[in-house]
mmCIF file of C-alpha atoms in Angstrom:
data_model
loop_
_atom_site.group_PDB
_atom_site.id
_atom_site.type_symbol
_atom_site.label_atom_id
_atom_site.label_comp_id
_atom_site.label_asym_id
_atom_site.label_seq_id
_atom_site.Cartn_x
_atom_site.Cartn_y
_atom_site.Cartn_z
ATOM 1 C CA UNK A 151 22.406 20.150 34.508
ATOM 2 C CA UNK A 152 23.212 20.448 30.980
ATOM 3 C CA UNK A 153 21.690 17.551 28.893
ATOM 4 C CA UNK A 154 22.121 19.285 25.059
ATOM 5 C CA UNK A 155 24.443 21.236 23.263
ATOM 6 C CA UNK A 156 21.976 23.019 21.403
ATOM 7 C CA UNK A 157 19.594 25.890 23.306
ATOM 8 C CA UNK A 158 16.610 27.582 21.951
ATOM 9 C CA UNK A 159 16.483 31.234 23.022
ATOM 10 C CA UNK A 160 12.694 32.384 22.737
ATOM 11 C CA UNK A 161 11.954 35.999 24.311
ATOM 12 C CA UNK A 162 8.267 36.781 25.528
ATOM 13 C CA UNK A 163 5.272 38.911 26.801
ATOM 14 C CA UNK A 164 1.964 38.072 26.360
ATOM 15 C CA UNK A 165 2.890 34.658 24.795
ATOM 16 C CA UNK A 166 -0.042 32.674 26.841
ATOM 17 C CA UNK A 167 -1.841 31.243 23.870
ATOM 18 C CA UNK A 168 1.565 30.033 22.215
ATOM 19 C CA UNK A 169 4.140 28.989 25.091
ATOM 20 C CA UNK A 170 3.243 25.988 26.495
ATOM 21 C CA UNK A 171 2.768 24.443 22.996
ATOM 22 C CA UNK A 172 5.972 25.167 21.284
ATOM 23 C CA UNK A 173 8.024 24.142 24.203
ATOM 24 C CA UNK A 174 5.986 20.494 23.650
ATOM 25 C CA UNK A 175 7.069 20.983 19.914
ATOM 26 C CA UNK A 176 10.705 21.671 20.233
ATOM 27 C CA UNK A 177 11.560 19.586 22.954
ATOM 28 C CA UNK A 178 9.000 17.127 21.457
ATOM 29 C CA UNK A 179 11.697 16.776 18.152
ATOM 30 C CA UNK A 180 13.682 13.882 17.447
ATOM 31 C CA UNK A 181 17.005 16.106 18.008
ATOM 32 C CA UNK A 182 17.630 17.462 21.638
ATOM 33 C CA UNK A 183 16.767 20.861 22.128
ATOM 34 C CA UNK A 184 16.694 22.797 25.026
ATOM 35 C CA UNK A 185 14.867 25.878 25.100
ATOM 36 C CA UNK A 186 15.719 29.459 27.323
ATOM 37 C CA UNK A 187 12.717 31.937 27.586
ATOM 38 C CA UNK A 188 13.207 35.516 28.264
ATOM 39 C CA UNK A 189 10.313 36.579 29.596
ATOM 40 C CA UNK A 190 10.077 40.311 30.197
ATOM 41 C CA UNK A 191 7.267 40.292 32.846
ATOM 42 C CA UNK A 192 3.903 39.138 30.604
ATOM 43 C CA UNK A 193 1.005 39.999 32.891
ATOM 44 C CA UNK A 194 -0.922 37.827 30.929
ATOM 45 C CA UNK A 195 1.120 35.105 32.983
ATOM 46 C CA UNK A 196 3.445 33.707 29.999
ATOM 47 C CA UNK A 197 6.063 33.099 32.725
ATOM 48 C CA UNK A 198 4.276 31.069 35.274
ATOM 49 C CA UNK A 199 3.585 28.810 33.262
ATOM 50 C CA UNK A 200 6.701 28.019 31.283
ATOM 51 C CA UNK A 201 7.952 27.222 35.748
ATOM 52 C CA UNK A 202 5.014 25.073 36.098
ATOM 53 C CA UNK A 203 6.217 23.284 32.796
ATOM 54 C CA UNK A 204 10.060 23.197 34.741
ATOM 55 C CA UNK A 205 8.962 21.816 37.204
ATOM 56 C CA UNK A 206 6.234 19.159 36.854
ATOM 57 C CA UNK A 207 7.890 18.114 33.160
ATOM 58 C CA UNK A 208 11.083 19.236 31.782
ATOM 59 C CA UNK A 209 13.658 20.272 34.648
ATOM 60 C CA UNK A 210 16.879 19.786 32.699
ATOM 61 C CA UNK A 211 15.521 20.585 28.974
ATOM 62 C CA UNK A 212 13.452 23.798 29.986
ATOM 63 C CA UNK A 213 14.698 27.405 31.437
ATOM 64 C CA UNK A 214 13.005 30.965 32.080
ATOM 65 C CA UNK A 215 15.205 34.445 32.905
ATOM 66 C CA UNK A 216 12.289 37.284 34.027
ATOM 67 C CA UNK A 217 12.544 40.624 33.311
ATOM 68 C CA UNK A 218 11.534 43.359 35.567
ATOM 69 C CA UNK A 219 10.039 44.846 32.122
ATOM 70 C CA UNK A 220 9.504 45.600 28.195
ATOM 71 C CA UNK A 221 13.299 45.884 27.634
ATOM 72 C CA UNK A 222 13.964 45.021 23.921
ATOM 73 C CA UNK A 223 13.861 42.536 21.336
ATOM 74 C CA UNK A 224 17.641 43.356 21.693
ATOM 75 C CA UNK A 225 18.509 43.130 24.771
ATOM 76 C CA UNK A 226 16.456 40.129 25.569
ATOM 77 C CA UNK A 227 18.338 37.436 23.056
ATOM 78 C CA UNK A 228 22.067 39.395 23.920
ATOM 79 C CA UNK A 229 20.554 38.321 28.046
ATOM 80 C CA UNK A 230 19.776 34.646 26.555
ATOM 81 C CA UNK A 231 23.210 34.876 24.517
ATOM 82 C CA UNK A 232 25.121 35.395 27.865
ATOM 83 C CA UNK A 233 23.282 32.951 29.697
ATOM 84 C CA UNK A 234 23.757 29.985 27.085
ATOM 85 C CA UNK A 235 27.281 30.678 27.041
ATOM 86 C CA UNK A 236 28.370 30.932 30.477
ATOM 87 C CA UNK A 237 26.890 27.142 30.801
ATOM 88 C CA UNK A 238 28.801 26.181 27.492
ATOM 89 C CA UNK A 239 26.051 25.708 24.525
ATOM 90 C CA UNK A 240 27.581 25.123 21.294
ATOM 91 C CA UNK A 241 25.055 25.975 19.133
ATOM 92 C CA UNK A 242 22.514 28.704 19.995
ATOM 93 C CA UNK A 243 19.221 29.589 18.305
ATOM 94 C CA UNK A 244 16.587 32.495 18.028
ATOM 95 C CA UNK A 245 13.294 31.780 17.490
ATOM 96 C CA UNK A 246 9.445 32.929 18.139
ATOM 97 C CA UNK A 247 6.776 32.274 20.579
ATOM 98 C CA UNK A 248 4.633 31.972 17.609
ATOM 99 C CA UNK A 249 4.919 29.309 15.817
ATOM 100 C CA UNK A 250 5.879 32.010 12.976
ATOM 101 C CA UNK A 251 9.014 30.029 12.475
ATOM 102 C CA UNK A 252 8.427 26.038 11.934
ATOM 103 C CA UNK A 253 9.773 23.566 15.422
ATOM 104 C CA UNK A 254 10.352 21.362 12.818
ATOM 105 C CA UNK A 255 13.087 23.874 10.620
ATOM 106 C CA UNK A 256 15.464 23.848 13.199
ATOM 107 C CA UNK A 257 17.668 20.547 12.807
ATOM 108 C CA UNK A 258 18.285 22.352 9.688
ATOM 109 C CA UNK A 259 19.603 25.350 11.076
ATOM 110 C CA UNK A 260 22.006 22.800 13.696
ATOM 111 C CA UNK A 261 22.836 21.018 10.163
ATOM 112 C CA UNK A 262 24.223 23.772 8.596
ATOM 113 C CA UNK A 263 26.451 24.980 11.527
ATOM 114 C CA UNK A 264 27.065 21.529 13.030
ATOM 115 C CA UNK A 265 27.432 19.239 9.592
ATOM 116 C CA UNK A 266 28.067 21.798 6.879
ATOM 117 C CA UNK A 267 30.559 24.245 8.834
ATOM 118 C CA UNK A 268 28.988 26.875 8.401
ATOM 119 C CA UNK A 269 28.972 29.696 12.113
ATOM 120 C CA UNK A 270 25.826 31.321 11.551
ATOM 121 C CA UNK A 271 22.792 29.762 9.880
ATOM 122 C CA UNK A 272 19.608 31.727 8.470
ATOM 123 C CA UNK A 273 16.077 30.781 8.194
ATOM 124 C CA UNK A 274 15.504 32.893 5.018
ATOM 125 C CA UNK A 275 11.839 33.744 3.854
ATOM 126 C CA UNK A 276 13.406 35.343 0.659
ATOM 127 C CA UNK A 277 16.459 33.202 -0.494
ATOM 128 C CA UNK A 278 14.054 31.016 -2.430
ATOM 129 C CA UNK A 279 11.609 33.436 -3.477
ATOM 130 C CA UNK A 280 9.009 34.730 -0.936
ATOM 131 C CA UNK A 281 7.797 32.523 1.414
ATOM 132 C CA UNK A 282 5.338 34.329 3.575
ATOM 133 C CA UNK A 283 1.999 33.110 4.301
ATOM 134 C CA UNK A 284 -0.771 35.256 5.606
ATOM 135 C CA UNK A 285 0.719 37.890 5.900
ATOM 136 C CA UNK A 286 -1.315 41.237 4.558
ATOM 137 C CA UNK A 287 0.681 41.982 0.920
ATOM 138 C CA UNK A 288 1.777 45.808 1.939
ATOM 139 C CA UNK A 289 3.614 43.991 5.293
ATOM 140 C CA UNK A 290 5.105 41.044 2.788
ATOM 141 C CA UNK A 291 6.555 44.349 0.317
ATOM 142 C CA UNK A 292 7.487 46.553 3.255
ATOM 143 C CA UNK A 293 9.561 43.064 4.406
ATOM 144 C CA UNK A 294 11.714 41.994 1.519
ATOM 145 C CA UNK A 295 12.332 45.494 0.145
ATOM 146 C CA UNK A 296 13.541 46.423 3.422
ATOM 147 C CA UNK A 297 15.982 43.740 3.313
ATOM 148 C CA UNK A 298 16.595 44.300 -0.486
ATOM 149 C CA UNK A 299 17.193 48.010 1.048
ATOM 150 C CA UNK A 300 19.703 46.699 4.162
ATOM 151 C CA UNK A 301 21.946 45.008 1.346
ATOM 152 C CA UNK A 302 22.125 47.429 -1.201
ATOM 153 C CA UNK A 303 23.313 50.131 1.500
ATOM 154 C CA UNK A 304 25.768 47.568 3.947
ATOM 155 C CA UNK A 305 26.329 45.367 1.601
ATOM 156 C CA UNK A 306 25.622 42.422 3.118
ATOM 157 C CA UNK A 307 25.264 39.660 0.983
ATOM 158 C CA UNK A 308 21.795 38.513 2.887
ATOM 159 C CA UNK A 309 18.460 38.281 1.364
ATOM 160 C CA UNK A 310 16.341 38.163 4.447
ATOM 161 C CA UNK A 311 18.713 40.444 6.698
ATOM 162 C CA UNK A 312 15.799 41.339 9.196
ATOM 163 C CA UNK A 313 15.566 37.495 9.461
ATOM 164 C CA UNK A 314 14.617 36.468 13.760
ATOM 165 C CA UNK A 315 14.961 32.539 13.644
ATOM 166 C CA UNK A 316 18.871 31.762 13.350
ATOM 167 C CA UNK A 317 21.303 29.407 14.728
ATOM 168 C CA UNK A 318 24.680 30.243 15.720
ATOM 169 C CA UNK A 319 27.718 28.343 16.897
ATOM 170 C CA UNK A 320 29.283 29.834 19.949
ATOM 171 C CA UNK A 321 32.415 31.700 18.868
ATOM 172 C CA UNK A 322 30.347 33.658 16.401
ATOM 173 C CA UNK A 323 28.964 35.628 20.190
ATOM 174 C CA UNK A 324 32.150 34.967 21.657
ATOM 175 C CA UNK A 325 33.427 36.847 18.960
ATOM 176 C CA UNK A 326 31.513 39.960 18.081
ATOM 177 C CA UNK A 327 31.903 42.253 21.195
ATOM 178 C CA UNK A 328 27.897 41.641 22.002
ATOM 179 C CA UNK A 329 28.315 44.589 24.462
ATOM 180 C CA UNK A 330 28.881 46.825 21.208
ATOM 181 C CA UNK A 331 25.269 45.857 19.777
ATOM 182 C CA UNK A 332 23.049 48.977 20.069
ATOM 183 C CA UNK A 333 19.815 48.016 18.473
ATOM 184 C CA UNK A 334 16.510 46.837 20.677
ATOM 185 C CA UNK A 335 13.744 46.704 18.094
ATOM 186 C CA UNK A 336 14.057 44.390 14.563
ATOM 187 C CA UNK A 337 17.609 46.177 13.878
ATOM 188 C CA UNK A 338 18.954 44.659 16.092
ATOM 189 C CA UNK A 339 18.912 41.602 13.516
ATOM 190 C CA UNK A 340 20.344 43.591 10.401
ATOM 191 C CA UNK A 341 22.980 44.184 13.249
ATOM 192 C CA UNK A 342 24.185 40.656 14.561
ATOM 193 C CA UNK A 343 24.285 39.506 10.750
ATOM 194 C CA UNK A 344 25.855 42.595 9.627
ATOM 195 C CA UNK A 345 28.590 42.533 12.633
ATOM 196 C CA UNK A 346 28.861 38.447 12.651
ATOM 197 C CA UNK A 347 29.771 39.104 8.562
ATOM 198 C CA UNK A 348 32.659 41.895 9.429
ATOM 199 C CA UNK A 349 33.657 39.806 11.964
ATOM 200 C CA UNK A 350 34.435 36.960 8.941
ATOM 201 C CA UNK A 351 32.213 33.899 9.640
ATOM 202 C CA UNK A 352 30.454 31.979 7.003
ATOM 203 C CA UNK A 353 26.909 32.520 6.668
ATOM 204 C CA UNK A 354 24.502 30.259 5.423
ATOM 205 C CA UNK A 355 20.249 31.112 4.768
ATOM 206 C CA UNK A 356 18.591 28.514 4.496
ATOM 207 C CA UNK A 357 14.787 28.219 3.004
ATOM 208 C CA UNK A 358 12.142 28.130 5.124
ATOM 209 C CA UNK A 359 8.762 29.708 4.852
ATOM 210 C CA UNK A 360 7.987 32.024 7.403
ATOM 211 C CA UNK A 361 3.561 31.583 8.688
ATOM 212 C CA UNK A 362 1.815 34.701 10.632
ATOM 213 C CA UNK A 363 1.015 34.020 13.915
ATOM 214 C CA UNK A 364 -2.564 33.351 14.732
ATOM 215 C CA UNK A 365 -2.492 33.591 18.630
ATOM 216 C CA UNK A 366 -1.906 36.341 20.282
ATOM 217 C CA UNK A 367 -0.523 39.888 19.260
ATOM 218 C CA UNK A 368 2.029 41.128 17.172
ATOM 219 C CA UNK A 369 4.246 43.501 18.255
ATOM 220 C CA UNK A 370 5.599 45.278 15.414
ATOM 221 C CA UNK A 371 4.986 49.004 15.159
ATOM 222 C CA UNK A 372 5.882 51.692 12.827
ATOM 223 C CA UNK A 373 9.237 53.075 15.411
ATOM 224 C CA UNK A 374 10.268 49.120 14.703
ATOM 225 C CA UNK A 375 11.023 49.919 11.094
ATOM 226 C CA UNK A 376 11.826 53.522 11.643
ATOM 227 C CA UNK A 377 14.403 52.195 13.740
ATOM 228 C CA UNK A 378 15.249 49.814 11.228
ATOM 229 C CA UNK A 379 15.670 52.867 8.106
ATOM 230 C CA UNK A 380 17.928 55.057 10.071
ATOM 231 C CA UNK A 381 19.665 52.636 11.981
ATOM 232 C CA UNK A 382 20.937 51.358 8.650
ATOM 233 C CA UNK A 383 22.760 54.103 7.422
ATOM 234 C CA UNK A 384 24.510 54.751 10.400
ATOM 235 C CA UNK A 385 25.517 51.261 11.348
ATOM 236 C CA UNK A 386 27.333 51.458 8.120
ATOM 237 C CA UNK A 387 28.831 54.585 8.808
ATOM 238 C CA UNK A 388 30.345 53.725 11.888
ATOM 239 C CA UNK A 389 31.634 50.490 9.589
ATOM 240 C CA UNK A 390 33.966 52.880 8.514
ATOM 241 C CA UNK A 391 35.199 53.958 11.845
ATOM 242 C CA UNK A 392 35.369 50.606 13.561
ATOM 243 C CA UNK A 393 38.162 47.524 13.961
ATOM 244 C CA UNK A 394 35.863 44.535 13.958
ATOM 245 C CA UNK A 395 37.737 40.876 15.971
ATOM 246 C CA UNK A 396 38.023 38.440 13.116
ATOM 247 C CA UNK A 397 37.209 34.532 13.175
ATOM 248 C CA UNK A 398 39.620 32.743 15.120
ATOM 249 C CA UNK A 399 40.738 29.426 13.012
#
């Protein structure tokens, strides 16, 4: 039974150190959120922890979709988007499991869409300076200049193009043809923002502080950045040949 119009999608792979705490933090907010976990067959028992919480405490607010293995961040979110739209959620969020995204910022993203009329709200590390805590300087610079690179190539008017902390109005996900989203890694985040922009949706960046994970293992790799670097060029070229569906009034 759906008890909220707002649902947070959290992809997981080996997040047993974080998963219960992040669930309790989100579901403990004054604003009413539900959570959908997309678990890629975590061998550490992440899914079992989630199912225990579902059965014992959060039957109507916590849900899980288990997948057969590590199938990519982008496909995890697209699976989640389709699940949420089928069940009629109005505001659909992306969020990491490791507390790099503060649960207390979720209501601010929701307000930007629900109260201010934006279609996509992005929790942005770079809209008001560089708000990153406990990242090595090399990684900060790589992330910051990657966003500048994306802006330069695509013209996307967003400071934090690789951000993975977002709120979508359902209409955005219904419009942008999810089956035509091709990237699976962090380039997926760029492609989703660029596609929403090309479809005419209103985007707002909400300043947040990004904190590097304390528990568990990062999923970042050199291949992720390589996909993003070359993928942006392909994304721009393909946009010249594609007619994007437009936001309906």
